Structures are given as C-alpha cells and as structure tokens.
CSV table of C-alpha atoms and ligand atoms in Angstrom, one decimal:
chain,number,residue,atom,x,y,z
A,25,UNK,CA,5.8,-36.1,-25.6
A,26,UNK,CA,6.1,-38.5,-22.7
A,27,UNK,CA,3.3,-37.8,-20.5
A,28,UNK,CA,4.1,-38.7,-16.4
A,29,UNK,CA,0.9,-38.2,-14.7
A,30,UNK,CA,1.3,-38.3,-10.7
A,31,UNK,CA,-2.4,-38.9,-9.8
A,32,UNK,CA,-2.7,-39.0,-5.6
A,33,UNK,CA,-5.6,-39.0,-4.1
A,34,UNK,CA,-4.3,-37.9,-0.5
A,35,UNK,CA,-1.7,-35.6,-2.1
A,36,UNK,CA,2.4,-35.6,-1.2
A,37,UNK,CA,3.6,-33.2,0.4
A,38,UNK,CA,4.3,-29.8,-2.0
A,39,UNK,CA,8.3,-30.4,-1.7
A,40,UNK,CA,8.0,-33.9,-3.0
A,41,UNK,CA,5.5,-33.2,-5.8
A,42,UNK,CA,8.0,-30.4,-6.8
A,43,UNK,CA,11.1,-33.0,-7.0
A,44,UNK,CA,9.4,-35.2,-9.0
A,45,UNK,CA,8.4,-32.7,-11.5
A,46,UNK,CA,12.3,-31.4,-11.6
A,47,UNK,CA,13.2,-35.4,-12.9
A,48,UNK,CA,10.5,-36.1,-15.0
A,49,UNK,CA,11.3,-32.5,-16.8
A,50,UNK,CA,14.8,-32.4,-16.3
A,51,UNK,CA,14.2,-36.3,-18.4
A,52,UNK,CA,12.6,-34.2,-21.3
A,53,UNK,CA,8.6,-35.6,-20.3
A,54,UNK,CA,5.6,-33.4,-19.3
A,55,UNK,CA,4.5,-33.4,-16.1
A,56,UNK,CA,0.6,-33.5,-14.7
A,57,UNK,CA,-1.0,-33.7,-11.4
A,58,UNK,CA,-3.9,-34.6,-10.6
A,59,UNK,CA,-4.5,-34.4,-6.6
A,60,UNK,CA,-7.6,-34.8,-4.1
A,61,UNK,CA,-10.0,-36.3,-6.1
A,62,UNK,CA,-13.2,-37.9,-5.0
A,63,UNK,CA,-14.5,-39.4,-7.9
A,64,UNK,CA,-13.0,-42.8,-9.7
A,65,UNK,CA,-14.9,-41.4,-13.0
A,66,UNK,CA,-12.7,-38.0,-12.5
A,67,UNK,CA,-8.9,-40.4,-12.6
A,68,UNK,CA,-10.1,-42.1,-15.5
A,69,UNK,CA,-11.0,-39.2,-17.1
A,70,UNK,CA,-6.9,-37.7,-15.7
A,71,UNK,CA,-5.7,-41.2,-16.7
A,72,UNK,CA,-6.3,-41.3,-20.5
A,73,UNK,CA,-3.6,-40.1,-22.2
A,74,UNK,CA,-0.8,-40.1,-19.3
A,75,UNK,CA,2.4,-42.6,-20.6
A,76,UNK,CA,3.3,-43.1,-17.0
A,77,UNK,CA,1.0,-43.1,-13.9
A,78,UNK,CA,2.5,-42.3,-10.1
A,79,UNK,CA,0.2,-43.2,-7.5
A,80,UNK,CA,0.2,-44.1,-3.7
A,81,UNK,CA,-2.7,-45.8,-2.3
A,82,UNK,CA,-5.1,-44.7,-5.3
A,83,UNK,CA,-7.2,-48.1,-6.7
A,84,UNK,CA,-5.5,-49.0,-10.0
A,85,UNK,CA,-8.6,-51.7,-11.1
A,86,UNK,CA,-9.3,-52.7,-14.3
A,87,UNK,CA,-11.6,-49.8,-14.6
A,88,UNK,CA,-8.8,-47.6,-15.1
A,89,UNK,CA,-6.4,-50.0,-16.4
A,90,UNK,CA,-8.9,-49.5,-19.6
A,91,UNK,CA,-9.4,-45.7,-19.4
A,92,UNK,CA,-5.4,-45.4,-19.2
A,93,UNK,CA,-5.2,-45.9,-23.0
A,94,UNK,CA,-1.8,-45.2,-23.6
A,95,UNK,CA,-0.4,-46.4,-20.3
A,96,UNK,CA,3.3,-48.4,-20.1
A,97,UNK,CA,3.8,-48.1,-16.4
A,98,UNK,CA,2.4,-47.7,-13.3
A,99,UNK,CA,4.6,-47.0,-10.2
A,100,UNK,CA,3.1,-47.3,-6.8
A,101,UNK,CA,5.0,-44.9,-4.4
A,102,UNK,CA,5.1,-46.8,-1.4
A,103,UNK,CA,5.3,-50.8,-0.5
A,104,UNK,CA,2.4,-52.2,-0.6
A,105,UNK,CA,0.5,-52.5,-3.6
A,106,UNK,CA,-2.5,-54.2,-3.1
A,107,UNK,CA,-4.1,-51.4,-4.5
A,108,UNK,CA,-2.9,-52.0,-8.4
A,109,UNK,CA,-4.6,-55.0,-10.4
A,110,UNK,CA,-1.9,-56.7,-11.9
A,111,UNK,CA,-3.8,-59.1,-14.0
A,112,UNK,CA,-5.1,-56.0,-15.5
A,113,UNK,CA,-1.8,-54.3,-15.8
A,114,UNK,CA,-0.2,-57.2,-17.7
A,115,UNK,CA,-2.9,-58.0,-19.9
A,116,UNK,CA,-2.0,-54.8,-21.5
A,117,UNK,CA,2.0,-55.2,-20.8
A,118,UNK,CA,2.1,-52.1,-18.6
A,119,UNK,CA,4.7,-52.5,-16.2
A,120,UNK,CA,3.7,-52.2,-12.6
A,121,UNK,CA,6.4,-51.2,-10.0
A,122,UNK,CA,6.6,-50.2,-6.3
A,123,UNK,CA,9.3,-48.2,-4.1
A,124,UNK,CA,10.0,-50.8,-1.8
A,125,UNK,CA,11.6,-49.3,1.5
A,126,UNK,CA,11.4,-45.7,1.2
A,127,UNK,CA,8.2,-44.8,3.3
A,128,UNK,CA,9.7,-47.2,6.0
A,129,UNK,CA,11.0,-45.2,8.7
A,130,UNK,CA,8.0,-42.8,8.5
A,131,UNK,CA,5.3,-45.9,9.3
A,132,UNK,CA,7.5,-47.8,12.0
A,133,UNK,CA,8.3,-44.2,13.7
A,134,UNK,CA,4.0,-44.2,13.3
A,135,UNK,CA,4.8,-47.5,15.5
A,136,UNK,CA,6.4,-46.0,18.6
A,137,UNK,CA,3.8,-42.7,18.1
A,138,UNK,CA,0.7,-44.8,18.4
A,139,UNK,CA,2.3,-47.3,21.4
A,140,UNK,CA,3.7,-44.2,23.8
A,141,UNK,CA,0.8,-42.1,23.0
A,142,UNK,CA,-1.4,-45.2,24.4
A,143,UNK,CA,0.9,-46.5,26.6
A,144,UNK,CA,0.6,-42.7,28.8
A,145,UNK,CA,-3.6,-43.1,28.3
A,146,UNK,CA,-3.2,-40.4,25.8
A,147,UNK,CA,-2.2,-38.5,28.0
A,148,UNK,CA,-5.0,-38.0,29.7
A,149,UNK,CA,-3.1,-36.9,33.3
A,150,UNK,CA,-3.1,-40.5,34.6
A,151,UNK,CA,-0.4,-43.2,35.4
A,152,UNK,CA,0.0,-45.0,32.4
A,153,UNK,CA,3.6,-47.9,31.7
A,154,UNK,CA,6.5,-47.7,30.1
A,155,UNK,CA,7.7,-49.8,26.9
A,156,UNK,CA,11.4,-50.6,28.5
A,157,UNK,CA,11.3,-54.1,29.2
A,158,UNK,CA,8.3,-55.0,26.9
A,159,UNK,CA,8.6,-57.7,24.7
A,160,UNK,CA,7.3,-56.5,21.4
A,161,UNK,CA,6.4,-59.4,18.3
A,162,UNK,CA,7.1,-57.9,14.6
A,163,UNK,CA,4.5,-60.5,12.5
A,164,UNK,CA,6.7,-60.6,9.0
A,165,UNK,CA,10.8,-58.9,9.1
A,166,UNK,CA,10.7,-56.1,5.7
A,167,UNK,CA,11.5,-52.7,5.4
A,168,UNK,CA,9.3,-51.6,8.0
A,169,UNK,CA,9.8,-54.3,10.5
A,170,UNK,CA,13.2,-53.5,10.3
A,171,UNK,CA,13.3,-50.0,11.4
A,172,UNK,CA,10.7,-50.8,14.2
A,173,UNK,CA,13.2,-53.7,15.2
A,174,UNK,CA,16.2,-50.7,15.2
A,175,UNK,CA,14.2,-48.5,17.2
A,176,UNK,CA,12.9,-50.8,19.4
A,177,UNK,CA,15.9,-51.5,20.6
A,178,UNK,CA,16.7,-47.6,21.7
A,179,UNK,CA,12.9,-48.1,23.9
A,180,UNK,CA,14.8,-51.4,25.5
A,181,UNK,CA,12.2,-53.5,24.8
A,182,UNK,CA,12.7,-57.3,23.4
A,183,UNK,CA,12.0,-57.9,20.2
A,184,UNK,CA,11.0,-61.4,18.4
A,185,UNK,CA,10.0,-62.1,14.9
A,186,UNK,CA,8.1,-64.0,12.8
A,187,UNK,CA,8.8,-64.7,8.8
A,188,UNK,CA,9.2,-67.5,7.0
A,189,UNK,CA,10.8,-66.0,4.4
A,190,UNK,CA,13.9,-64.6,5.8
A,191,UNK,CA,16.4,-66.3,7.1
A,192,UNK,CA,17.2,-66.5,11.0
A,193,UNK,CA,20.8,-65.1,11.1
A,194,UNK,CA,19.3,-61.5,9.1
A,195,UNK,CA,17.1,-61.0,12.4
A,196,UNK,CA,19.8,-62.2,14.6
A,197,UNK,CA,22.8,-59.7,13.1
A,198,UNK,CA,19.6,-57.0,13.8
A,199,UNK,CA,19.6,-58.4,17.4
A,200,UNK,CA,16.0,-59.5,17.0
A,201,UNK,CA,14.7,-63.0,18.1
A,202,UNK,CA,13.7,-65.4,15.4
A,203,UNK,CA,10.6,-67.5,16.1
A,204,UNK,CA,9.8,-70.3,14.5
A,205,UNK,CA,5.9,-70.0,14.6
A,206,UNK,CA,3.2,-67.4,14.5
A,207,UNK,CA,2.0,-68.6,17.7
A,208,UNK,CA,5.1,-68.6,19.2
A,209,UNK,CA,5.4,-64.8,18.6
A,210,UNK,CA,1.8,-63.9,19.8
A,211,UNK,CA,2.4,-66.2,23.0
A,212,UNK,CA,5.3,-64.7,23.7
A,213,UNK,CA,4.7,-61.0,22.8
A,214,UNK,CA,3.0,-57.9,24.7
A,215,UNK,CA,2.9,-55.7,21.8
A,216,UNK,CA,2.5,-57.3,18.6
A,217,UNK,CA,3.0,-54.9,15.3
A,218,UNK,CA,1.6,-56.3,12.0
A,219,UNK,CA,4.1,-56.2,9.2
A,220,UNK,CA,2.2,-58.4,6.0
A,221,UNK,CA,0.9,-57.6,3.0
A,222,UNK,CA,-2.9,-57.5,2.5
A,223,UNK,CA,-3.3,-60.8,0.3
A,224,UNK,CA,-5.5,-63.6,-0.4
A,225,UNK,CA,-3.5,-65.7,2.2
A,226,UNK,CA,-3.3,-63.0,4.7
A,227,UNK,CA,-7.0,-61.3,4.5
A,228,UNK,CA,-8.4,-62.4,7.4
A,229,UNK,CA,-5.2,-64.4,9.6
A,230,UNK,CA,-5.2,-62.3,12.1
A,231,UNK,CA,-7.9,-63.8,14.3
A,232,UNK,CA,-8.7,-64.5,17.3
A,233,UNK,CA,-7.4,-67.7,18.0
A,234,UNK,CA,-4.0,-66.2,17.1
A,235,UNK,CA,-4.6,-62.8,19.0
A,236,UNK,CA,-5.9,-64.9,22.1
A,237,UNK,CA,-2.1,-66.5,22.6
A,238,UNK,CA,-1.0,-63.2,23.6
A,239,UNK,CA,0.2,-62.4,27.6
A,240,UNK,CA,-1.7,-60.3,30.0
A,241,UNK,CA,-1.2,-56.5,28.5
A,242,UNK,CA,-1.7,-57.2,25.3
A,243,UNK,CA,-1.6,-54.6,22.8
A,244,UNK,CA,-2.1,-55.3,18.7
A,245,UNK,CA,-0.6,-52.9,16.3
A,246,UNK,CA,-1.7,-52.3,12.9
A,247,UNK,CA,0.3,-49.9,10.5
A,248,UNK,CA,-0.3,-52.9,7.4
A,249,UNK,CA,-3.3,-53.1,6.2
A,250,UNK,CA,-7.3,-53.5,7.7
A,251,UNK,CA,-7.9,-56.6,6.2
A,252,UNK,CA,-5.5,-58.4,7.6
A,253,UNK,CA,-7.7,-58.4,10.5
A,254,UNK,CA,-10.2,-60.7,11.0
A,255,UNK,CA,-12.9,-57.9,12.7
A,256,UNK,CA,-15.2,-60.5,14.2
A,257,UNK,CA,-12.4,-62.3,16.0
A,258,UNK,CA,-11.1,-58.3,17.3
A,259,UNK,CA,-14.3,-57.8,18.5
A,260,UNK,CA,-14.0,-61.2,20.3
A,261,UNK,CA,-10.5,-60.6,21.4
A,262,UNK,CA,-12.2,-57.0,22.8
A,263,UNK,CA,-15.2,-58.6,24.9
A,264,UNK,CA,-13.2,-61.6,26.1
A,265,UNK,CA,-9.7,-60.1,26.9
A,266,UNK,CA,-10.5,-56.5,29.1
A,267,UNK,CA,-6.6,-56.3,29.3
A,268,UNK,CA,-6.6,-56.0,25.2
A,269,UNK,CA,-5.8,-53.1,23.2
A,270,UNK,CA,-5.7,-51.9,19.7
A,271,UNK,CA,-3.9,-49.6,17.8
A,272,UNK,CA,-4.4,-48.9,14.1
A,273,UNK,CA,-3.3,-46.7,11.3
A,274,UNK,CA,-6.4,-47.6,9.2
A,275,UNK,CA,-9.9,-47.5,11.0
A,276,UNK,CA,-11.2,-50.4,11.0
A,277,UNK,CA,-15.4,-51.9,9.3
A,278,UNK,CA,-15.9,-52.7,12.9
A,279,UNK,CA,-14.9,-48.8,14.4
A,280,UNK,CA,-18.4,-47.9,15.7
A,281,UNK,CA,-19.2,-51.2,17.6
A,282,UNK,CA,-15.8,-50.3,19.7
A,283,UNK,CA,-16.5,-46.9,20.1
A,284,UNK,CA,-19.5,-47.7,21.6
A,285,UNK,CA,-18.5,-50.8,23.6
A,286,UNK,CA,-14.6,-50.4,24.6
A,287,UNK,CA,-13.7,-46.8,24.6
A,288,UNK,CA,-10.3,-46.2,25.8
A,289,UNK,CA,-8.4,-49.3,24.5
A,290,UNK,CA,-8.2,-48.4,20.7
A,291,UNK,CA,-6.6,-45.3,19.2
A,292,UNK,CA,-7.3,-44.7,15.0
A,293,UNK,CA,-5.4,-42.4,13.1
A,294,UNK,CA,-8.5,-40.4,11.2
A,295,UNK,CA,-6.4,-41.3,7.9
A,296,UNK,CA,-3.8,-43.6,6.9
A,297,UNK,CA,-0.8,-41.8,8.2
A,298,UNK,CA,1.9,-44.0,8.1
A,299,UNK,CA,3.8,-42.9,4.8
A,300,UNK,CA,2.4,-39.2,5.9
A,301,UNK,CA,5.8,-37.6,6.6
A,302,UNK,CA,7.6,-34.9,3.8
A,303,UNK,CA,10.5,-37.1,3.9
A,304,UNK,CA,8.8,-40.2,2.8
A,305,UNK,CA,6.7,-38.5,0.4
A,306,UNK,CA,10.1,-37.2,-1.0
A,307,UNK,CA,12.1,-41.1,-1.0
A,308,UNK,CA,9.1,-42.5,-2.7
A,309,UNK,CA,7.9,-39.9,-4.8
A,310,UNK,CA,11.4,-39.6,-6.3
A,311,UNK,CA,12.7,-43.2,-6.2
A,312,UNK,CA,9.3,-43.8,-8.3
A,313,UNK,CA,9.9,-41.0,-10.6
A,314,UNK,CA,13.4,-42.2,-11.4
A,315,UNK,CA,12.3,-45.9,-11.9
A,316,UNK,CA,10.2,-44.1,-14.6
A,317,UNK,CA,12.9,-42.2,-16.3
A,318,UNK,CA,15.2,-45.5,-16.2
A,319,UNK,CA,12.5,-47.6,-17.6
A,320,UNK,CA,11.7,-45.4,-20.6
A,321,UNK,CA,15.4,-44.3,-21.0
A,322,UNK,CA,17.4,-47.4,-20.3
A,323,UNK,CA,14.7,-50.1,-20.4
A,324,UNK,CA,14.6,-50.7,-16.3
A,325,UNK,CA,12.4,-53.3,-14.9
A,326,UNK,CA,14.1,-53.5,-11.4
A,327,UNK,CA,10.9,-53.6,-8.9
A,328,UNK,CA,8.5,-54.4,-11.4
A,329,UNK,CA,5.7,-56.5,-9.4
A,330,UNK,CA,4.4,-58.3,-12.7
A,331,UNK,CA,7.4,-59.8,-14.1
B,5,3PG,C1,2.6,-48.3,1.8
B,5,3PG,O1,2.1,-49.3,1.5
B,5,3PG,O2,3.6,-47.8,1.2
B,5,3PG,C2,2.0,-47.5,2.9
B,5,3PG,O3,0.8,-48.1,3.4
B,5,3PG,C3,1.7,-46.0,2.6
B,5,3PG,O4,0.6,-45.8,1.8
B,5,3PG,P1,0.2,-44.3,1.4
B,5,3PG,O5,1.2,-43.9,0.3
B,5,3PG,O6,-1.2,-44.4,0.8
B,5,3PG,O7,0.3,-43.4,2.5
C-alpha cells in the first residue's frame, strides 16, 4: 500500500494533521506521522519505506534523499523550499513540489503583528507612532507580499515594490507602487518587509549598503528567510543608524551581540512563526496532500520545483 508519511518537525496543528489523514485514506494510502523529532538519524530512520513524504521546514538533504528508499515525491507544505535538495531529489526522479500561497495570509498578518507590536514599544506604557502615513517597501511582489500590500492598505500606509519579475501594471491594479530599483525602494521606504527566497543569489543581499539608503525611522522586516541578511552589515546598520530597527521571524547568528548592544530595537519570534496559524497549517497541509493523491492517481506534476 501507498505509504504517505507526513514527517514535521514543528508539528501542524491537530485539525490539519487530521484532514490530511481523511484524503490520504479516503485515496485508499496509509497514513504515518512522524512529529517533533530532534534527531536527523530518527527521520531517516521514519523515511525509509514512506512512498510520499509531507514536510514543512524539515531539511530534505541528500542524507535522507538516500534513507527514503522508496520515495516518489516529496511535498513541501509551505513556499519556500530551500530546505529540500533538489539535485538529490531528481537524481532519483522523486518529484519535489511546494504549496505555493496557502501559508500567505498567516506570515504577512505575522507582518503587521511584529510592526504595531514595535511600533507601541511593546507596549511597554510609553508613546510609541502609528503606521498610517508610513511608506512601507515590499522587497519581491508573491503570495505574501501581496496580502501585506492588501492589508497595508487598510493601516493607510504607502506601499512600493520591488521585483523584477512581475510586471508593473499587477502591483498597480493592487494599488501598490512599482519601483524600478532595489535602491529606489529602500531610499524611499520607512519599513521595508523582505519577501525573497533564500538562494545563492539572494544569501547575503541584504546589506548594508542597501539597508543604509533607508529614511530616518527606519525599520527592516524579515518574515523570509535569515540568510538573506547579510549579519555583519545589520550589525553595521545597528551601530551606525540609532534610528534603526529590526524585526524578524527567524533569530538571527548575530542575536546575542544585539541583545547585548541594542536592546529595544529588535523583536524575535522564539520560533519561526510565520506559517504558525491552524488555518495555514490546514491550506497547506491539504493542498499538499491532494497534490499527492493527484500525482499518484492522475499523474499531476503541477508545482513540481524540479521539472
Ligand atoms: C514557508 O516557506 O512556507 C514559510 O516560511 C513557513 O515555514 P514553516 O512551514 O516551517 O512554518
């Protein structure tokens, strides 16, 4: 039988792990978790005889690419999927997919939580500012960007963007401001909110010579991915510019040296939270579910990464 192995190392919540089992039984396949683990050696061990492999930010290397013997697809429940080896994937002509979009809304409402909550000093009883009026720089226009952009727009703040892959007139109909360069966008933008993949052209461009461009009040926000960052140039950015502020889903290498330096202009979510909601465990956890179904049933490839 069909074996669908959802294998999460920060576990979905127990509604969405219950879906998914309904579709992969209701499809006629067995069904296995394999949650909170702390050892690689333990999912190779979970991985070896599974058909189908659900994960979420859980490393797919090589590793277990080999462990997973019988392995014919790999679905990533969420949008980025820097965490799946794709070389090793296709080498063995598993089929790696994500769930593009449906953990969206759940990371850009993350957006507005991390810049009120910092914007009112975390509430710590003192005046803090307002985000109405604030022009607010979305660096790359996907899934997530878009929803920021959307409610954005309910804060009254003005927002621009920055990506050369999609076209002006899709950020205009959104009501957003196209830019035509990066710098433009940081020169021009209060809060900036990074939207790009973590890959080998990104790692490492956001640095300071682009985070310098920014106006007086300048607040970063990261809900992508840490190494995006360059950390020397944020630690620049932090000693240089006592107006700066940071604001990150993922802690970043660098966390202790700000702790002990700049306290009270960064905020860290003690885990990546940004997908952490019971509806987007649900979107993605099904959506990747079904993609398996479809691809063993009816031969589906649509959102496979490794084409
Ligand atoms: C994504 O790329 O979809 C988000 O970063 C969410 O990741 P997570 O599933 O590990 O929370």
């Amino acid at each position: 039988m069909t074996k669908v192995l959802v294998a999460t190392e920060k576990p979905f919540a127990s509604i969405a792990v219950k879906e998914i089992r309904q579709i992969i039984e209701h499809a006629g396949f067995e069904f296995a978790l394999f949650e909170k683990y702390t050892d690689k050696a333990d999912f190779a061990k979970a991985v070896t005889d599974a058909d189908a492999l659900i994960v979420r930010s859980d490393i797919v290397d090589a590793d277990i690419i080999q462990a997973a013997k019988s392995l014919k697809i790999v679905v990533r429940a969420g949008a980025g999927y820097d965490n799946l080896d794709l070389k090793a994937a296709s080498e063995r002509k598993i089929v790696a997919m994500n769930t593009p979009g449906q953990n969206s809304n759940a990371v850009a409402e993350l957006v507005f939580g991390m810049m009120v909550y910092h914007a009112r000093g975390c509430f710590n009883g003192k005046s803090g500012t307002e985000l109405l009026g604030k022009t607010l720089g979305l660096h790359a226009y996907g899934n997530v960007a878009k929803r920021v952009a959307a409610i954005a727009k309910g804060f009254g703040m003005k927002v621009y963007a920055f990506d050369p892959f999609v076209p002006s007139n899709t950020m205009e109909k959104d009501g957003v401001v196209p830019v035509n360069t990066l710098e433009d966008l940081y020169k021009k933008c209060q809060y900036v909110s990074l939207h790009i993949p973590a890959n080998e052209k990104t790692k490492g461009s956001v640095n300071f010579s682009l985070l310098s461009l920014m106006p007086e009040g300048a607040t970063l926000v990261n809900t992508a991915r840490k190494e995006v960052i360059n950390e020397a140039g944020l630690l620049k950015m932090f000693q240089e510019r006592k107006d700066f502020k940071y604001l990150s889903d993922i802690t970043p290498d660098c966390a202790s040296d700000l702790a002990s330096q700049f306290e009270g202009r960064y905020y860290f979510t003690p885990k990546k939270m940004g997908a952490q909601t019971a509806e987007a465990n649900i979107n993605a956890g099904i959506a990747a579910a079904n993609q398996i179904v479809s691809y063993f049933k009816k031969g589906d490839t649509t959102f496979q990464l490794n084409k």
